[in-house]
Short mmCIF file of C-alpha atoms and ligand atoms in Angstrom, two decimals:
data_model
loop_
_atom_site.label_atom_id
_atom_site.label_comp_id
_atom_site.label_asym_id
_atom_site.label_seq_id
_atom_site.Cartn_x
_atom_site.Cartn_y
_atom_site.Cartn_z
CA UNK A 1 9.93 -0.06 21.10
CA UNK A 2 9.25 -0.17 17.46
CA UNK A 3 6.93 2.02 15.98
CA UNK A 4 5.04 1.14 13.10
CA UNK A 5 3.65 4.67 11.16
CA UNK A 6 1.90 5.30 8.58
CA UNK A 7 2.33 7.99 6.29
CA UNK A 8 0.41 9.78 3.30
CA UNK A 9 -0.44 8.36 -0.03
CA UNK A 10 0.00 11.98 -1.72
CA UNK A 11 -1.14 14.35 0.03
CA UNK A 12 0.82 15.55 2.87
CA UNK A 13 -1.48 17.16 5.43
CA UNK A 14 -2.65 13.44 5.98
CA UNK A 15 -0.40 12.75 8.96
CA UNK A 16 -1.71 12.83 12.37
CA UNK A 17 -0.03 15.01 15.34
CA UNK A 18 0.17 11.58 17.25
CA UNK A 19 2.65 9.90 14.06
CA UNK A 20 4.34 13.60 14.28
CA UNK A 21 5.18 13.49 17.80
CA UNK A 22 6.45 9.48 17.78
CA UNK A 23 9.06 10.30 14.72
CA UNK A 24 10.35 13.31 16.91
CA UNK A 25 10.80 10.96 20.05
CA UNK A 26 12.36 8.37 17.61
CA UNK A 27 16.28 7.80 17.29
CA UNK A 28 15.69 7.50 13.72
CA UNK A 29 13.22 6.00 10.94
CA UNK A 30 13.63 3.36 8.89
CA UNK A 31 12.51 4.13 5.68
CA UNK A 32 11.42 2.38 2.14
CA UNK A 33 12.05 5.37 -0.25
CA UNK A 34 14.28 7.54 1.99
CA UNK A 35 14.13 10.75 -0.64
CA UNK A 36 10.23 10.44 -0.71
CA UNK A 37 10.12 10.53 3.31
CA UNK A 38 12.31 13.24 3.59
CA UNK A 39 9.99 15.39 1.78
CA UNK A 40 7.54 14.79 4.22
CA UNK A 41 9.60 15.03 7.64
CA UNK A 42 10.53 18.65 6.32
CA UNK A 43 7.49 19.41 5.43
CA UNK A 44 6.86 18.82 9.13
CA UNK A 45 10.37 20.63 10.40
CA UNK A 46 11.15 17.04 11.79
CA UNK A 47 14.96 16.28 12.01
CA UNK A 48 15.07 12.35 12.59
CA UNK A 49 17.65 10.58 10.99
CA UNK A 50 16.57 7.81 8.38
CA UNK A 51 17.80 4.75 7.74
CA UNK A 52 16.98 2.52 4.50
CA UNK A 53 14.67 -0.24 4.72
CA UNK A 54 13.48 -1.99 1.44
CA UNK A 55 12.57 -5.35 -0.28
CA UNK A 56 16.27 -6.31 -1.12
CA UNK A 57 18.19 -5.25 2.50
CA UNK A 58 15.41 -6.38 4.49
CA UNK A 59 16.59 -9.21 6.17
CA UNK A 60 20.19 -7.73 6.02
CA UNK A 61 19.42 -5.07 8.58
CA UNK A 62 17.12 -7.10 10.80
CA UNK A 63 19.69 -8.30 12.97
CA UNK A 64 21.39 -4.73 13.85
CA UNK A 65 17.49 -3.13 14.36
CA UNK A 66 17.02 -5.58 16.82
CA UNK A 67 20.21 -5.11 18.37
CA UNK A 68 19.43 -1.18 18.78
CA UNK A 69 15.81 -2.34 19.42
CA UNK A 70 16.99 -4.54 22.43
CA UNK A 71 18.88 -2.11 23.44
CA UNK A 72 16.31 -0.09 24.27
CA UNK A 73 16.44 2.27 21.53
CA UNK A 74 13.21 3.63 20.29
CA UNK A 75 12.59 3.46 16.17
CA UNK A 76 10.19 3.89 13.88
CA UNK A 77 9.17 2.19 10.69
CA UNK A 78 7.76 4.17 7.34
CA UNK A 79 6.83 2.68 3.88
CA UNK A 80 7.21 4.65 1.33
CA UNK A 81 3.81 6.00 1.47
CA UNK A 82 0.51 4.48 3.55
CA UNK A 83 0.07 1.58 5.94
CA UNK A 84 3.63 0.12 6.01
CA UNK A 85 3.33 -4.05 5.94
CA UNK A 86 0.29 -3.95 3.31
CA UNK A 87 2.10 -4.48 0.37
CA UNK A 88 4.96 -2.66 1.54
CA UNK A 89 8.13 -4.64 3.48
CA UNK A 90 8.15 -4.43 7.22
CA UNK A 91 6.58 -8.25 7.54
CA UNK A 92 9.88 -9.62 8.52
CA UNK A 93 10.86 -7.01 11.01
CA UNK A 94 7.63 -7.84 12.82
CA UNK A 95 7.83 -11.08 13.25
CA UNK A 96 11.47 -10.66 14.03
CA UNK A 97 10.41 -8.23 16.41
CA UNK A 98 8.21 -10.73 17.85
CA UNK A 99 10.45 -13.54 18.52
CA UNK A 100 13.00 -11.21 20.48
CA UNK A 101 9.28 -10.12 22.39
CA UNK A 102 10.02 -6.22 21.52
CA UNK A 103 6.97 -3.87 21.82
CA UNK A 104 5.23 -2.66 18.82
CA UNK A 105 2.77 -0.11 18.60
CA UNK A 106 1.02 0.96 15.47
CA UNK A 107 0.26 4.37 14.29
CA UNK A 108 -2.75 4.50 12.22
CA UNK A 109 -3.27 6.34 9.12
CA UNK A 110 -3.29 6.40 5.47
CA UNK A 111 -4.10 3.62 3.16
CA UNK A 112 -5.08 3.06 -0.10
CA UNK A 113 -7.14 0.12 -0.46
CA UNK A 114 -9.28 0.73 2.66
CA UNK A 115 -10.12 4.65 1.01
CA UNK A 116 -10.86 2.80 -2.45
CA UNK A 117 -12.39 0.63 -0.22
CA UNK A 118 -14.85 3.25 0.80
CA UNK A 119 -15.33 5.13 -2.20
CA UNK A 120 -16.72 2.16 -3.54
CA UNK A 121 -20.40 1.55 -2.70
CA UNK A 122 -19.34 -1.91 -2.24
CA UNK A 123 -20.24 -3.78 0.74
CA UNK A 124 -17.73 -3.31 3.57
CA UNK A 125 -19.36 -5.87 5.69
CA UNK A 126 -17.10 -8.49 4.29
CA UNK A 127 -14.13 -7.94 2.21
CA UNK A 128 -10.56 -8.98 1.14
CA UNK A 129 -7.56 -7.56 -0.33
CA UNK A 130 -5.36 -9.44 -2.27
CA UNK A 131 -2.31 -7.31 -2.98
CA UNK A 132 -0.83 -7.13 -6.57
CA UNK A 133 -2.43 -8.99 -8.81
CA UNK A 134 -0.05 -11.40 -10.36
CA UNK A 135 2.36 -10.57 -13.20
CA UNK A 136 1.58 -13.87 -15.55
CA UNK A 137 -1.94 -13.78 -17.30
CA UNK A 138 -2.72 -17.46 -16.48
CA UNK A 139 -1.98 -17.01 -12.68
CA UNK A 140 -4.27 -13.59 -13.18
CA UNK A 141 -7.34 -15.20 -14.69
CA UNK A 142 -7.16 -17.76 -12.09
CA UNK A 143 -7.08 -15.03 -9.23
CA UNK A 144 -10.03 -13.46 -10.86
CA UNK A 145 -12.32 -16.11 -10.81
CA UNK A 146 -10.96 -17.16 -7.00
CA UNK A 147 -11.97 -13.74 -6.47
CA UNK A 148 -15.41 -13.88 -8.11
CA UNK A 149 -16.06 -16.93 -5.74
CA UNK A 150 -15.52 -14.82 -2.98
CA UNK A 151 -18.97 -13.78 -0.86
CA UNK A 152 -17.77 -9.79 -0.32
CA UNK A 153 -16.13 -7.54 -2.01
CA UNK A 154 -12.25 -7.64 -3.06
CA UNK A 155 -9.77 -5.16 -3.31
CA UNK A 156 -5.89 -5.03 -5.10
CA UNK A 157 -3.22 -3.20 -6.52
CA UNK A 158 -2.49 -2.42 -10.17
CA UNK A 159 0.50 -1.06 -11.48
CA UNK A 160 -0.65 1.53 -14.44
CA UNK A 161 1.04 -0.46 -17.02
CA UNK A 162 -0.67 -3.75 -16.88
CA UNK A 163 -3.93 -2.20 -15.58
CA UNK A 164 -5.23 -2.54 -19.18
CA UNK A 165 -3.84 -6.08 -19.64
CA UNK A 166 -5.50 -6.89 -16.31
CA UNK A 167 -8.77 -6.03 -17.12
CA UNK A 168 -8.93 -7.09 -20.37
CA UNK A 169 -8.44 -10.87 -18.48
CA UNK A 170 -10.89 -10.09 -16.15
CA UNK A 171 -13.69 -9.16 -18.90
CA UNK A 172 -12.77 -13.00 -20.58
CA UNK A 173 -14.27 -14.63 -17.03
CA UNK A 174 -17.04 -11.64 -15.94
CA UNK A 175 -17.52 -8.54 -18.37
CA UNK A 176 -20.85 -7.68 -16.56
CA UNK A 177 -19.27 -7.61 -13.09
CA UNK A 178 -19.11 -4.23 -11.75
CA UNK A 179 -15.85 -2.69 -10.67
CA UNK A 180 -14.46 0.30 -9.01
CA UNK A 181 -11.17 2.14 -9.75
CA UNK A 182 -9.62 4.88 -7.87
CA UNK A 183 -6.76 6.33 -9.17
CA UNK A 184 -4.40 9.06 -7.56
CA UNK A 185 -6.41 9.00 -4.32
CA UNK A 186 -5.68 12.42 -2.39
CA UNK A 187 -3.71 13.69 -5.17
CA UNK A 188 -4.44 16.64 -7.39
CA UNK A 189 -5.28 14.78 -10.34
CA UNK A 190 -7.57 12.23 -8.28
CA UNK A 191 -10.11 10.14 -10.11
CA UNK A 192 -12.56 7.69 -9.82
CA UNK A 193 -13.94 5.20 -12.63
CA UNK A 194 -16.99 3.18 -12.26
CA UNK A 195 -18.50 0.78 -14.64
CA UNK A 196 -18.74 -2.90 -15.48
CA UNK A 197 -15.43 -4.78 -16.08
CA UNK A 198 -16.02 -4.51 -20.37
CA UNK A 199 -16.59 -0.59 -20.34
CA UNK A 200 -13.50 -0.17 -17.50
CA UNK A 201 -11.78 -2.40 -19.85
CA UNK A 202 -12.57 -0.36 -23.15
CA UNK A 203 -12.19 2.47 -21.39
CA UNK A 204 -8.46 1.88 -20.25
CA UNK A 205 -7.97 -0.23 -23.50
CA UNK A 206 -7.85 3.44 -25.64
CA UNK A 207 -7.04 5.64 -22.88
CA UNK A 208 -5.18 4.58 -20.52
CA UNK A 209 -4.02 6.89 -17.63
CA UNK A 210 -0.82 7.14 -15.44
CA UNK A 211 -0.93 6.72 -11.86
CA UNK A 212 -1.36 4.97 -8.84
CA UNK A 213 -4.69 2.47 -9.07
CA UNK A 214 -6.61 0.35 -6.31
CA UNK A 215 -9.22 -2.16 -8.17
CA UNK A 216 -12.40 -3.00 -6.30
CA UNK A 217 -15.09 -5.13 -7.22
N1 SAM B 301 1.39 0.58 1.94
C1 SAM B 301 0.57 1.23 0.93
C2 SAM B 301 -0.83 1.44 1.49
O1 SAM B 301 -1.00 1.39 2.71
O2 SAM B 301 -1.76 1.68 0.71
C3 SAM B 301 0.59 0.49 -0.38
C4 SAM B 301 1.94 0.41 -1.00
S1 SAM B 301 2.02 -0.49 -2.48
C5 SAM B 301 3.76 -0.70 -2.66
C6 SAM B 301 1.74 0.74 -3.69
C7 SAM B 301 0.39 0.57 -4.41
O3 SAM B 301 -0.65 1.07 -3.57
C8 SAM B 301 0.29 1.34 -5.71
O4 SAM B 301 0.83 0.63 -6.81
C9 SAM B 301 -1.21 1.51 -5.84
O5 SAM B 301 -1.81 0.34 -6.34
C10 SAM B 301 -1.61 1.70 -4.36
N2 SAM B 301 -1.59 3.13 -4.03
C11 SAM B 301 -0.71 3.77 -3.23
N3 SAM B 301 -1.01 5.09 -3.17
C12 SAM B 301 -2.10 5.27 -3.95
C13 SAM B 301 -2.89 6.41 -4.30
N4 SAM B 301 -2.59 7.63 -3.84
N5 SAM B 301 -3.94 6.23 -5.12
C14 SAM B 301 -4.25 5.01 -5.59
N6 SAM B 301 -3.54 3.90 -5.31
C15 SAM B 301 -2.49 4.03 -4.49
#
């Protein structure tokens, strides 16, 4: 059985008892950013083992997880924080997973785009998230205006260092459109910024702060 877990975007004390219980029962975790989910299993006096799992060994390890998994061994996949498979490895491991028909179970918890998500106003009724935006300004403006043809609302990661570049290509197709940005979501120094795309723009253009970011609009 291969558990799929979710863990906190910052703060800590947003882990269930049920994702507790499942990483005790677990022969051990594979993990994205082993450091970062050590923290957190002390935190929670939790002595499972941890394995790494990340974007460049993924499909070296597949073949002995399934082997253990086949075995009947009983193992858990983390990200390194959130929903792991939303813009996090662990897509490959699935679908491994299902062509050797092992059992998966999720464990639900934190996320970021679904709390930006919420935090929005936006309407929930119909939405989509896109992931990263792309690195290249061309394929970015492009995305945008997909986006802006899109009948709901959209949602995607930013690193902190292009989030000014990013917008400032958005405002060149829609400077009126409205956006939301969350940054640091359940962390200390959590913040939200609402405005149309030119003021976020401006804004982030003179003063632009560290951090994690979720863009919604
Ligand atoms: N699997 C994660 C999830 O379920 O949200 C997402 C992992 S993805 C590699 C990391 C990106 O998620 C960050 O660059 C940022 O855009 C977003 N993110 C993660 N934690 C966040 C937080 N606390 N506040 C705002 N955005 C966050």
């Amino acid at each position: 059985m291969l558990y799929l877990i979710s863990t906190p975007i910052g703060n800590l004390a947003d882990f269930s008892h049920r994702a507790v219980s499942v990483i005790h029962a677990c022969e051990y975790l594979l993990s994205e950013d082993t450091r970062r989910t050590r923290i957190l299993l002390n935190h929670y006096d939790l002595k499972t083992p941890l394995k790494s799992y990340h974007l460049l060994n993924e499909k070296k390890r597949i073949q002995g997880i399934i082997d253990d998994l086949i075995s009947g061994k009983i193992l858990g996949l983390v990200s390194d924080a959130g929903t792991p498979g939303i813009a996090d490895p662990g897509k490959f491991l699935v679908q491994a997973c299902l062509e050797h028909q092992i059992e998966m179970r999720a464990i639900p918890g934190a996320n970021a785009a679904l709390s930006a998500l919420i935090l929005s106003g936006f309407t929930t009724e119909r939405f989509q998230f896109i992931g990263f935006l792309p690195k290249k300004k061309k394929k970015r403006k492009e995305l945008f205006s997909e986006c802006l043809d899109y009948p709901g609302t959209t949602i995607c990661y930013e690193s902190p260092f292009r989030i000014g570049k990013a917008l400032a290509d958005f405002s060149e197709i829609d400077n009126q459109k409205k956006i939301f940005i969350a940054r640091e979501l359940t962390k200390k120094f959590e913040t939200h910024y609402r405005g149309t795309v030119k003021e976020l723009a401006a804004f982030f253009d003179t003063k632009p702060p560290r951090g994690e970011m979720v863009l919604v609009f």
